[in-house]
XYZ file of C-alpha atoms in Angstrom:
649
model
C 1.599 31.317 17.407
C 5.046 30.062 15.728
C 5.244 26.469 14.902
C 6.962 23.996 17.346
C 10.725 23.128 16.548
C 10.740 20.505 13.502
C 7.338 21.972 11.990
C 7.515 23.716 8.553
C 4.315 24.970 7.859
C 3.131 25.169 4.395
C 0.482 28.030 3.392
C -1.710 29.177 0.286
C 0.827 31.214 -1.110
C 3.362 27.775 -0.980
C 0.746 26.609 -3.725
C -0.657 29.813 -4.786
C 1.091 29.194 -8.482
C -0.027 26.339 -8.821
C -3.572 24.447 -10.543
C -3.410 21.596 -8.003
C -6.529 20.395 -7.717
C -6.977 18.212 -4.488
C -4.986 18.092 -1.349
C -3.036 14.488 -2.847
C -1.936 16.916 -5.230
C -0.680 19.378 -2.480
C 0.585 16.609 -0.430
C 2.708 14.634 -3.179
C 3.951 18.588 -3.900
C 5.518 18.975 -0.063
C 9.552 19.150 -0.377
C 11.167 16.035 0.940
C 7.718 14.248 1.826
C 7.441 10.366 0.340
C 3.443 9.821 0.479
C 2.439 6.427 2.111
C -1.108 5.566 2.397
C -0.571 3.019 4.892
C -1.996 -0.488 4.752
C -5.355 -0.946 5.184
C -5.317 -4.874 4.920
C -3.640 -5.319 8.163
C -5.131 -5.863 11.480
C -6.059 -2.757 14.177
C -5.550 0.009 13.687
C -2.140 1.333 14.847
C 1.082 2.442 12.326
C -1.423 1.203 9.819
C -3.573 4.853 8.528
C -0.857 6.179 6.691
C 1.019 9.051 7.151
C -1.060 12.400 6.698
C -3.466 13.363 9.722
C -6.310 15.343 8.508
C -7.159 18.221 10.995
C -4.445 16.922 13.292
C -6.289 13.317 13.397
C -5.747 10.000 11.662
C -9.047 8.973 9.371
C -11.745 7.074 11.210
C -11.574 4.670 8.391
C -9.252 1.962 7.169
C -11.144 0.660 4.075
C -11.342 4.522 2.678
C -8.179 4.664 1.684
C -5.586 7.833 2.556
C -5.271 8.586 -1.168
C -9.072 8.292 -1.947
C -9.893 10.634 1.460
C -7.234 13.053 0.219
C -8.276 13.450 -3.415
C -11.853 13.951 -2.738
C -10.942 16.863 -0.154
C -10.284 19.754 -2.526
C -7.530 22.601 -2.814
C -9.749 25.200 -1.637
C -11.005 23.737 1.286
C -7.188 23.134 2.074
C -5.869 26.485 4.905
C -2.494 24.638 5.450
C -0.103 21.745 5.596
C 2.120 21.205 8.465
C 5.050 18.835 7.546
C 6.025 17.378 11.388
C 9.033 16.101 11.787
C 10.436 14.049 14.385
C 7.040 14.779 16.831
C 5.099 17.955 17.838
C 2.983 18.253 21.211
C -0.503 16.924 20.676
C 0.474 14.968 17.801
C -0.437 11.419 17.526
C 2.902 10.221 14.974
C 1.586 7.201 14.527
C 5.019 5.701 15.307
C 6.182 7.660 12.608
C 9.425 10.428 12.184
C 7.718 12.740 9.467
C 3.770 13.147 9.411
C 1.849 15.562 6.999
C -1.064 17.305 9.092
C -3.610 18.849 6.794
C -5.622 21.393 8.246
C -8.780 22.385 6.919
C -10.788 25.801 6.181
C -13.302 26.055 9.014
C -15.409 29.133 7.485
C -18.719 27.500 6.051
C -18.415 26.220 2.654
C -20.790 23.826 0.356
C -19.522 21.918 -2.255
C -21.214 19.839 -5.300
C -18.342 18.213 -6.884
C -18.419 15.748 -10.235
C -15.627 13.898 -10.403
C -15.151 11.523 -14.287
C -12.230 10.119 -15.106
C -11.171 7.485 -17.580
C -8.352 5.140 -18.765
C -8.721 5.049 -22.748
C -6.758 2.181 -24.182
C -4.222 1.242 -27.521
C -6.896 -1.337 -28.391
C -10.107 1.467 -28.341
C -10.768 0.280 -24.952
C -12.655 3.077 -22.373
C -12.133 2.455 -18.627
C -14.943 5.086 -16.690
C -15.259 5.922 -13.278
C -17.694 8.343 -12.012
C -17.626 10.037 -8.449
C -20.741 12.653 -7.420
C -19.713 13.953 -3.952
C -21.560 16.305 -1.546
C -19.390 18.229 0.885
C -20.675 20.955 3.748
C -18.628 22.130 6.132
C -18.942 24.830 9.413
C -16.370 25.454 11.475
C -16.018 21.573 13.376
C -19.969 20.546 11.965
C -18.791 18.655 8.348
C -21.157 16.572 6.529
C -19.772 14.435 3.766
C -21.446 11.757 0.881
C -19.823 10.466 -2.299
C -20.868 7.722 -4.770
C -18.262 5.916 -7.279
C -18.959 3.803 -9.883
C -16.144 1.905 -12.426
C -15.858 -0.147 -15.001
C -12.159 -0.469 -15.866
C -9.271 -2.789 -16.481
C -5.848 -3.632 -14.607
C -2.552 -4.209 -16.279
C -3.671 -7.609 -16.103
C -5.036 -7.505 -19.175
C -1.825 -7.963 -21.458
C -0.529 -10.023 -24.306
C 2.790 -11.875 -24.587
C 4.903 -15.156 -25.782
C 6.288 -17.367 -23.389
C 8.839 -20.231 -24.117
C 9.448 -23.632 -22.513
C 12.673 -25.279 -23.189
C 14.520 -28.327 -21.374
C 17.409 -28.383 -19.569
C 20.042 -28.471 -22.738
C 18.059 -25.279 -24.346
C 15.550 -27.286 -26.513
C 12.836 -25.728 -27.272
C 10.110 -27.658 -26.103
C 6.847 -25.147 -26.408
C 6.449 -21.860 -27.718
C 2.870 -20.045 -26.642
C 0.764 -17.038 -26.952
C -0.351 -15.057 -24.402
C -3.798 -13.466 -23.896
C -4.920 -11.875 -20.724
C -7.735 -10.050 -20.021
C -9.706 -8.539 -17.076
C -12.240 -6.444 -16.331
C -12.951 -4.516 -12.616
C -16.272 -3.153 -12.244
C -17.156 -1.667 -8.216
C -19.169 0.381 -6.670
C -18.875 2.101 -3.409
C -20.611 4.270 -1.553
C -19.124 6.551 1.649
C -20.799 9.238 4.136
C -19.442 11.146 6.469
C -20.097 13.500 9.649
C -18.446 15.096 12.234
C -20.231 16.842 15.051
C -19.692 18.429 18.837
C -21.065 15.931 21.431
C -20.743 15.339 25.014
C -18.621 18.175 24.748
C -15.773 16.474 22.443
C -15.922 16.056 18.709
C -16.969 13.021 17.395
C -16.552 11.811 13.378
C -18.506 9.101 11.794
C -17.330 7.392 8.641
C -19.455 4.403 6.496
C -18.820 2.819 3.603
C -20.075 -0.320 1.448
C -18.477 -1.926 -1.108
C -19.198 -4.307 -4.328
C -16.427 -5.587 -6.352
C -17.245 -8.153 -9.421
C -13.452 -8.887 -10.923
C -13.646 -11.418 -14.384
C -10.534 -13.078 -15.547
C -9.705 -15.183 -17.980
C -5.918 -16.229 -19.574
C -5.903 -17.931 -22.842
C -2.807 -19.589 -23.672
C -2.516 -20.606 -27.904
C 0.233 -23.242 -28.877
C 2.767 -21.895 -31.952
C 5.549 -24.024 -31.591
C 6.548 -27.465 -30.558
C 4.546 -30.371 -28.950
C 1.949 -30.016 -26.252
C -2.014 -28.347 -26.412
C -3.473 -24.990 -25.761
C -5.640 -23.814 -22.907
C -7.761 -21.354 -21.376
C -7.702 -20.336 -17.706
C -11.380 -18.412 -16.486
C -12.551 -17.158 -12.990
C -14.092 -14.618 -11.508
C -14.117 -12.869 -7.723
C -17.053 -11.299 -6.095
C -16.985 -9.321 -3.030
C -18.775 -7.336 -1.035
C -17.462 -5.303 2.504
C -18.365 -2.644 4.982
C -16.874 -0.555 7.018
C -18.548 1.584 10.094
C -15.864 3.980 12.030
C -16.101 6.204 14.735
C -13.460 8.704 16.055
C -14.299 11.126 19.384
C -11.956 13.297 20.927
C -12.514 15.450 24.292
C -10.242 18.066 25.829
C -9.529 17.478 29.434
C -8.660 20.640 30.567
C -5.684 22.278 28.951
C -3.348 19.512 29.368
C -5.145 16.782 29.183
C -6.709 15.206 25.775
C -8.964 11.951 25.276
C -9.407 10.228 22.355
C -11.508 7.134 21.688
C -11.480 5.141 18.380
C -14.029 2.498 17.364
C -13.901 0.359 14.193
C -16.256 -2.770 12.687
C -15.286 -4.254 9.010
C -17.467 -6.960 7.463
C -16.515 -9.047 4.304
C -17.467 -11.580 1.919
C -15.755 -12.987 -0.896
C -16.575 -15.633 -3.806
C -13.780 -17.049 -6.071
C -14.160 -19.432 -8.907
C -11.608 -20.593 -11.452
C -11.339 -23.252 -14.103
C -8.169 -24.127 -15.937
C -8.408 -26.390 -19.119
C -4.753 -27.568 -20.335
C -5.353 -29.447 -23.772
C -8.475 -31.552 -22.580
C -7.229 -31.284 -18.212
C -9.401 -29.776 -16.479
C -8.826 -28.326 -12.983
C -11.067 -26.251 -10.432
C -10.206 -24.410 -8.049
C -13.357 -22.459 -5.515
C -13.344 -20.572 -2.535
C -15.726 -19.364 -0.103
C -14.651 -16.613 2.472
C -15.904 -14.400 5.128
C -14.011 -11.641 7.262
C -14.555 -9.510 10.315
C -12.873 -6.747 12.134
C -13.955 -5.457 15.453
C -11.034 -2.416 16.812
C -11.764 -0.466 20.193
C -8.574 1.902 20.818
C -8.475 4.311 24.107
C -5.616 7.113 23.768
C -5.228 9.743 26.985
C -2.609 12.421 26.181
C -1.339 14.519 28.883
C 1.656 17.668 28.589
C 2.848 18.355 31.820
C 5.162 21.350 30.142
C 6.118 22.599 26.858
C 9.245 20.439 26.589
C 7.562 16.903 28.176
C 4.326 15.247 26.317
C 3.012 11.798 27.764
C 0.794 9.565 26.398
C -0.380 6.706 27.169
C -3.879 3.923 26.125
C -4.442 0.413 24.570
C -5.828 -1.446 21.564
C -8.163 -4.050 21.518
C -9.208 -6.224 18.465
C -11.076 -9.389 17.037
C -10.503 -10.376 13.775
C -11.989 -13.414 12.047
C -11.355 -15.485 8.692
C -13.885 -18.432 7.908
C -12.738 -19.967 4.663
C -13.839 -22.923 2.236
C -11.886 -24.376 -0.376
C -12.482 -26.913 -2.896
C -10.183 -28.501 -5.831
C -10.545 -31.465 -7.955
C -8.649 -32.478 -11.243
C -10.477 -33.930 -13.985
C -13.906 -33.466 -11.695
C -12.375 -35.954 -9.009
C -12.369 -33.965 -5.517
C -8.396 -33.627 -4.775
C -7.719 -33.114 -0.453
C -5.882 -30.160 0.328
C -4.071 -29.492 3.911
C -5.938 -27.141 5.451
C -8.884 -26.795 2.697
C -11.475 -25.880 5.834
C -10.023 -23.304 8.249
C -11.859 -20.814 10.306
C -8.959 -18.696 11.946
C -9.850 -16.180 14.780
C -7.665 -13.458 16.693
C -8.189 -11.898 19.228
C -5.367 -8.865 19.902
C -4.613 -6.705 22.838
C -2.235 -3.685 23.005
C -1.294 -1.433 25.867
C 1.535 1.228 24.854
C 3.127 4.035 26.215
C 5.005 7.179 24.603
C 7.156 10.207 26.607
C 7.796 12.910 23.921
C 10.512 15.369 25.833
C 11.784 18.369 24.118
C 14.427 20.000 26.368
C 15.505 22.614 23.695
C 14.138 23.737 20.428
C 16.962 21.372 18.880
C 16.704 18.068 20.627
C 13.698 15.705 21.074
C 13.615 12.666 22.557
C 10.818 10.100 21.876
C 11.215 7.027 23.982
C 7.934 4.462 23.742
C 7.149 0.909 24.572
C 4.148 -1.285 23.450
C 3.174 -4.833 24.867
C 0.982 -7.030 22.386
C -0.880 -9.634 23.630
C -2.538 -11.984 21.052
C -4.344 -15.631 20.746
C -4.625 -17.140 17.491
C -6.894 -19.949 16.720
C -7.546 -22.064 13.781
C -9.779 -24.913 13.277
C -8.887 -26.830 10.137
C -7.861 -30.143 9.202
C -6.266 -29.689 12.758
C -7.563 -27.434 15.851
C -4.761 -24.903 16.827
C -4.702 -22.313 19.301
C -1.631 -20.432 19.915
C -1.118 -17.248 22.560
C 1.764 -14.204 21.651
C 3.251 -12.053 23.828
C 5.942 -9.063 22.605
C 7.144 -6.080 23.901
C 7.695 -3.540 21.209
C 10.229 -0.570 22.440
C 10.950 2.130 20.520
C 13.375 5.091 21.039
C 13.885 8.062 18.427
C 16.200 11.200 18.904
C 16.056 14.521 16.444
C 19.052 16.821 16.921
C 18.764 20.191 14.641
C 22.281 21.878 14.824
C 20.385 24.485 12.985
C 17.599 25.555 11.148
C 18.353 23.518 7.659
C 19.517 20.684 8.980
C 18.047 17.504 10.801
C 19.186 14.627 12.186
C 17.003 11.473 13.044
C 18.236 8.203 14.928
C 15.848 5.192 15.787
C 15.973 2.284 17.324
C 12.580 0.040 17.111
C 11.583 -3.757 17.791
C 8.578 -4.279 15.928
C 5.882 -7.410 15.346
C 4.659 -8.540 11.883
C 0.996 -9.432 11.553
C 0.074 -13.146 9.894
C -1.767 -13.307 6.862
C -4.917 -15.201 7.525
C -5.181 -16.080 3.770
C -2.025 -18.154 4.306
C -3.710 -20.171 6.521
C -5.170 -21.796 3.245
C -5.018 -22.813 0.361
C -4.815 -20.851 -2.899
C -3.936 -21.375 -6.635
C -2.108 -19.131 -9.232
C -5.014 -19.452 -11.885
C -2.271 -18.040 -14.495
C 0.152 -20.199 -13.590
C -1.716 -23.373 -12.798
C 0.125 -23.691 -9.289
C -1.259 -24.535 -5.883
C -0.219 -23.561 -2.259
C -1.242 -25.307 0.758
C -2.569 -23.524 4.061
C -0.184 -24.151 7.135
C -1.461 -23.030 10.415
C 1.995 -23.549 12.656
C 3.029 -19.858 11.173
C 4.616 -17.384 13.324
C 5.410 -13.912 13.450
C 8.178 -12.122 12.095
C 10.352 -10.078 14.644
C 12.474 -7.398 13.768
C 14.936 -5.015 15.325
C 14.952 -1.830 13.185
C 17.908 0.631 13.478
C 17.861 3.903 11.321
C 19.808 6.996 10.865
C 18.440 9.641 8.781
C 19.778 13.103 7.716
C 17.835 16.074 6.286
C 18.545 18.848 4.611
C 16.653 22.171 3.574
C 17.790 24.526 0.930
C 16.526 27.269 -0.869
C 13.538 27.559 0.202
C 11.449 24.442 -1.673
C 14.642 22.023 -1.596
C 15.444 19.280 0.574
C 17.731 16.108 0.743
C 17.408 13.361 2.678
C 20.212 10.206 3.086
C 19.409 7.453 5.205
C 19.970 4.335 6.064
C 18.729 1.518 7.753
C 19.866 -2.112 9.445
C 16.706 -5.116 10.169
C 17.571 -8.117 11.599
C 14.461 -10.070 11.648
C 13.477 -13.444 13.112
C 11.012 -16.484 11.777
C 11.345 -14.846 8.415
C 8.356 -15.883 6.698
C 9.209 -17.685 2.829
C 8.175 -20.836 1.579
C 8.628 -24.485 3.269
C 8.072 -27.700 1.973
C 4.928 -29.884 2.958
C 4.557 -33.628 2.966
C 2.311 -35.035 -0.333
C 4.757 -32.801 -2.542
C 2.983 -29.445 -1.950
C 4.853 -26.319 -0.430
C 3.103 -23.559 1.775
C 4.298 -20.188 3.934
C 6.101 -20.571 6.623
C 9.028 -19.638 8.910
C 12.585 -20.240 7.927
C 14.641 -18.763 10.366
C 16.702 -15.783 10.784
C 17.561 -12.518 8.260
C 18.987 -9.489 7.817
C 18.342 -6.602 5.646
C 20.112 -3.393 4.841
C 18.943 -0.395 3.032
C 20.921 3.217 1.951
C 18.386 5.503 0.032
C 18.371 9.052 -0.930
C 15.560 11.733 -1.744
C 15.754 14.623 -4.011
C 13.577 17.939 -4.228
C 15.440 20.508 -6.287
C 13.390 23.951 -7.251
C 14.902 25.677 -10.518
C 13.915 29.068 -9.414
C 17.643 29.905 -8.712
C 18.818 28.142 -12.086
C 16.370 30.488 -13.822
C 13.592 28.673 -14.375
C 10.729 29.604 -11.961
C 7.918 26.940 -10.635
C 9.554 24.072 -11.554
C 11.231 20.991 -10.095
C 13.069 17.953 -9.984
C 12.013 15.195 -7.253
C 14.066 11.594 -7.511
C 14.421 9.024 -5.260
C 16.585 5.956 -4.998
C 17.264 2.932 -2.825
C 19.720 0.147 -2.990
C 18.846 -3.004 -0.568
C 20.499 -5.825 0.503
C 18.590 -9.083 2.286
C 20.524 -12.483 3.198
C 18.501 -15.344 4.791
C 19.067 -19.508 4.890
C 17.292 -20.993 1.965
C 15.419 -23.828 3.706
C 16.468 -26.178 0.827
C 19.856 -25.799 -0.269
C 21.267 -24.358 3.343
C 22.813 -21.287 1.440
C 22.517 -17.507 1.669
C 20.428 -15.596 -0.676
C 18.645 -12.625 -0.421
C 14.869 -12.549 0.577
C 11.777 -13.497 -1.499
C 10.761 -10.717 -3.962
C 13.415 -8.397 -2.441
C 14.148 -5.750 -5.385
C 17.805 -4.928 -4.944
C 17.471 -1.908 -6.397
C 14.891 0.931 -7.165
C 14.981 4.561 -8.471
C 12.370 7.549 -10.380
C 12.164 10.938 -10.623
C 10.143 13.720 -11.658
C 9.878 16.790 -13.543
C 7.183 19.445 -12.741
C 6.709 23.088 -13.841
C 3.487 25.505 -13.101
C 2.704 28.056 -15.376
C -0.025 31.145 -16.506
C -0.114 32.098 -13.091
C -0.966 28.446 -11.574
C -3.488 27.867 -14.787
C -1.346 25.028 -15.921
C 1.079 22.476 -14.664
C 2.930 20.070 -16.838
C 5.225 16.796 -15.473
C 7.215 14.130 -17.153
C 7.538 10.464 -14.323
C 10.211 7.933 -15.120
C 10.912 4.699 -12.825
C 14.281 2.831 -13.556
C 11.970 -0.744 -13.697
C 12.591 -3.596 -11.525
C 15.686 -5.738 -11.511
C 15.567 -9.348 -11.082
C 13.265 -9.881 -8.262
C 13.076 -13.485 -7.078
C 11.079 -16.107 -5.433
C 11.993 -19.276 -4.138
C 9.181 -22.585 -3.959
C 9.941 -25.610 -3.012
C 9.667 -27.275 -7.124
C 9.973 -24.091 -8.364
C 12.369 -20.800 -8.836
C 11.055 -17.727 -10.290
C 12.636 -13.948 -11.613
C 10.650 -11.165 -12.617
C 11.625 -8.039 -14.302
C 9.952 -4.903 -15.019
C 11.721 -2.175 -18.177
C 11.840 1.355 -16.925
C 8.477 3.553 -17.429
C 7.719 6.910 -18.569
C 4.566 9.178 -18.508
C 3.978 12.632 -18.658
C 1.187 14.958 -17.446
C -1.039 18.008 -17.790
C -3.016 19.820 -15.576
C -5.544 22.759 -16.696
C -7.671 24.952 -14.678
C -9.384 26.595 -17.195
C -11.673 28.311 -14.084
C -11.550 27.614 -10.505
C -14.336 25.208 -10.409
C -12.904 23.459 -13.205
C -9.278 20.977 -13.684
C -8.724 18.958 -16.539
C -5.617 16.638 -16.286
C -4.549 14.271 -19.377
C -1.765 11.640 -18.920
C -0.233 9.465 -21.529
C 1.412 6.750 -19.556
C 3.245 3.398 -20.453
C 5.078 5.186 -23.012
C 7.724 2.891 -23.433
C 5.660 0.167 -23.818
C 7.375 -1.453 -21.406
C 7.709 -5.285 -20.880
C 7.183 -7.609 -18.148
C 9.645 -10.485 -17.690
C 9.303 -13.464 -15.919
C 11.199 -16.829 -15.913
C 10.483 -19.900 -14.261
C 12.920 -23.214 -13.517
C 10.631 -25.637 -12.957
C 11.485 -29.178 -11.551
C 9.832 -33.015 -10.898
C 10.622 -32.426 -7.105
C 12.309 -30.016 -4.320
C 14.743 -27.974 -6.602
C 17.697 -28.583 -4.683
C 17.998 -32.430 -5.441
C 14.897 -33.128 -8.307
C 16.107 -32.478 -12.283
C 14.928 -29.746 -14.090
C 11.261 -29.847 -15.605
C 11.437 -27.205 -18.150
C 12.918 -23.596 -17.925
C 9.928 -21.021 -18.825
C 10.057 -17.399 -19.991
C 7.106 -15.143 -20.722
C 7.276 -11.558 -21.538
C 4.334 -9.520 -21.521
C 3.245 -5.572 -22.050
C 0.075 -3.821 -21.079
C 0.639 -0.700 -23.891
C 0.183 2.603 -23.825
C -2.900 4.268 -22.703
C -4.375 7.821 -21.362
C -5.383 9.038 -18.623
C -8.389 11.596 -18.439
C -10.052 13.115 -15.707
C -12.771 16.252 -15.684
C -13.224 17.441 -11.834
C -16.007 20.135 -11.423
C -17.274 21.834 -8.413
C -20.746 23.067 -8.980
């Protein structure tokens, strides 16, 4: 059967010169395609899974990551990729315009894979992490187990100098940085899919432990003041238990029923010692998610699709804080919250395709929510939006596509800024504020695509938010400063994508992917009643990529640079902050010395590059209060390698 209109299909001989190992590999290779893994952290379930469908279906887990599912699925058990764009019958988009759908090999297949990888440091340092994986699969009967266990580091772990100087340029202290962190987890994930009650169902588990040391020591080398040492740690511990069944209706008709319960724990400590001060900071959390989704899909005809179902969801944070300065117990608002939700969703979605160059996508969804929080003062709050969305794909021809979209969406609250929290590196502290409210934004986005040469697409676009209750910083009474709403925004965005294959310039296998995007953001500063741009906005961002296979797919080689981060800003209420990141480079090797075997080496940081930030501190609200001090640190991780060994047995 040919693919639907919009649907480029991408077989084994698309990566048959290649030594991709996994199907991330063959899914960060697809022309034009931006991988996003979605965001797992946010509540239910829907537009939040990512953007590749695995056998036509999102994953029936949010805690297993898109990335980690895709790189333990490996290139051989891979039959195709179909890259959808703008919708395809039976395809749940996820309100998305381009989806990935990776279809798997259904002849029967066992696999024993190890999996070791490591970071190896400047400083001698050795990162591990271990994965042992079991993998059978039979035509729809897949059964699936994998263990990982590592004991790395972050690019928290740094050194640097920062400077303090008054508001004439005095140099008032001059310090030494020392960071260091360590992440050590374990987690453990099954898997099985089998034919019951005459549908398919899949089963996904996991359990998680995460122990996460820090500790910032701070040395005094010029000027007057003390030195200091900053230590805490965070445990936590989570589950996940997911369950995905789909039944076919007759030949139109489709069900699909998702299920979803996430458990949490987590236990933070810090202690901060300034020159003899001593401050504390602890926090006691637990976290729940409970997700029921119904989906009915129905296709009349080959041009009209309908679908139609809801969303259910209760999601709970209980949370304890406690600070005191100098071991005196200091009150913060909102120290004690337990904050509940309980969510509702009913959407529906017409897909019409009157010709193989037009579809129209035209969908609404109603959310229904009630959010309660019991703190230093009981709220309870009910929510009620209507979400339309419309999307039309014209393709004048083959190589060209054009995408238009028009889209209210809701954003979810944060239950963590319900409370309170500290910057242990930093010494700061942020008060909880339970009067928050949603951001609301109207969306309106015009993309165009184009396809050349086989392997090479570009894609302009650009896009227009105006968004309500933007959610920033707002003062508190007592002095202290917490999220909250501060009115209206707007934010436009013109980016481009690149995917240029050499084999016409006479160099075969290789290419050139680059991306860039230039944003601008303009919202009321609560304070000083002017227009700036929003809280860590980056105003502009750009990378790009050179890749080349070779020895008949044995080996691939790639060189990654990102133009760094300009001058991204945040605005508290004593307090203004910049941050800027030099440009990276890394390369990378891939060898498949046999087909059960890849070896890929990476030498990354290569620049060495720095981390700046600068602080303006002040004795009160910035837009009135004198300056404190003006503070710059500058900090860089070094180089490092990258190692990994992946063998099927």
């Amino acid at each position: 059967m040919p693919p639907a209109a919009g649907v480029l299909v991408y077989g084994p001989e698309f990566f048959a010169n290649t030594a991709l190992p996994t199907a991330l590999d063959m899914v960060q290779r697809l022309p034009g395609f931006t991988l996003d893994v979605g965001n797992g952290d946010a509540r239910g379930i829907a537009g939040n899974t990512g953007n590749v469908l695995i056998d036509g279906k999102p994953p029936a887990s949010k805690t297993d990551g898109l990335g980690e599912i895709l790189r333990r699925i490996s290139a051989g058990s891979v039959a195709r990729i179909e890259l959808i764009r703008g919708g395809a019958p039976g395809i749940d988009m996820q309100g998305r315009a381009v989806i990935a759908n990776v279809v798997l090999k259904r002849t029967a297949s066992t696999e024993k894979l190890i999996n070791f990888q490591s970071y190896i440091y400047r400083d001698g340092y050795v990162g591990p992490d271990l994965t042992l994986q079991y993998a059978r699969r039979d035509g729809d009967r897949r059964d699936e187990v994998s263990l990982e266990v590592l004991s790395d580091r972050t690019n928290y772990t740094n050194h640097g100098i920062r400077t303090r100087e008054d508001a004439a340029g005095n140099l008032l202290q001059r310090h030494r940085l020392d960071q260091w962190d360590r992440d050590r987890t374990a987690t453990l994930r099954a898997s099985l899919q089998r034919a019951v009650g005459g549908g398919l169902l899949t089963v996904n588990a996991r359990a998680d432990y995460f122990d996460y040391p820090t500790s910032l020591t701070v040395t005094l080398l010029e000027g007057r003041g003390s030195s200091g040492q900053a230590i805490d740690i965070t445990h936590q511990w989570k589950g996940e238990l997911g369950a995905n069944w789909t039944k076919s209706l007759g030949e139109k008709s489709e069900v699909e029923l998702i299920a979803l319960q996430r458990l949490g724990h987590t236990g933070y400590d810090s202690t901060t010692n300034a020159g003899g001060f001593v401050s504390t900071f602890g926090q006691q959390s637990r976290n729940g998610e409970s997700v029921f989704r119904p989906i009915l899909r129905y296709k009349p005809s080959k041009a009209l699709s309908l679908e139609g179902g809801g969303e259910i969801a209760y999601n709970f944070l209980d949370n304890r804080t406690a600070y005191a300065e100098q071991g005196v117990p200091v009150a913060l608002p909102d120290e004690k919250v337990f904050v509940s939700e309980v969510r509702g969703e009913l959407f529906g979605l017409a897909r019409w395709q009157p010709s193989s160059r037009v579809t129209l996508e035209a969908g609404m969804r109603t959310e229904v929510s009630r959010i309660a929080s019991d703190g230093d003062t009981d709220r309870a709050r009910s929510f009620f939006y209507p979400k339309p969305r419309l999307q039309l794909t014209l393709r004048p021809n083959a190589r060209d596509q054009v995408r238009l979209r028009a889209e209210q969406s809701v954003s979810q609250l944060d239950f963590n800024n319900f409370v309170a929290a500290t910057e242990i590196n930093l010494g700061t502290v942020r008060a909880g504020n339970g009067d928050l409210v949603p951001e609301q934004t109207l969306t309106l986005e015009a993309v165009y695509e184009h396809r050349f040469w086989g392997k090479g697409a570009l894609e302009l676009s650009a896009k227009h938010e105006a968004t309500r209750h933007v959610i920033d910083y707002i003062p508190l009474e007592g002095g202290y400063d917490a999220i909250g709403n501060i009115g209206n925004g707007t934010r436009d965005t013109v980016g481009s994508t690149l995917t240029l294959p050499f084999d016409k310039l006479g160099i075969k296998n290789a290419r050139l992917r680059g991306s860039a995007s230039v944003v601008r953001s303009h919202v009321t500063d609560p304070l000083t009643g002017e227009r700036r741009r929003y809280t860590n906005e980056q105003p502009f961002t750009c990378s790009g990529s050179f890749s080349q296979d070779l020895f008949g797919g044995r080996f691939t080689y790639g060189v990654y640079a990102s133009c760094g981060q300009p001058d991204t800003r945040l605005y508290r209420i004593a307090e203004f902050r910049t941050t800027q990141v030099e440009p990276a480079l890394e390369v990378y090797t891939i060898w498949k010395p046999s087909k059960r075997l890849a070896i890929r080496v990476d030498a990354g940081n290569l620049l060495n590059a720095a981390r700046t930030y600068d602080r303006n501190l002040y004795t009160g609200e910035r837009n009135v209060a004198p300056l404190l001090y003006r503070e710059r640190a500058t900090q860089r991780r070094g180089q490092y390698l990258y190692v990994q060994f992946r063998r099927t047995l």
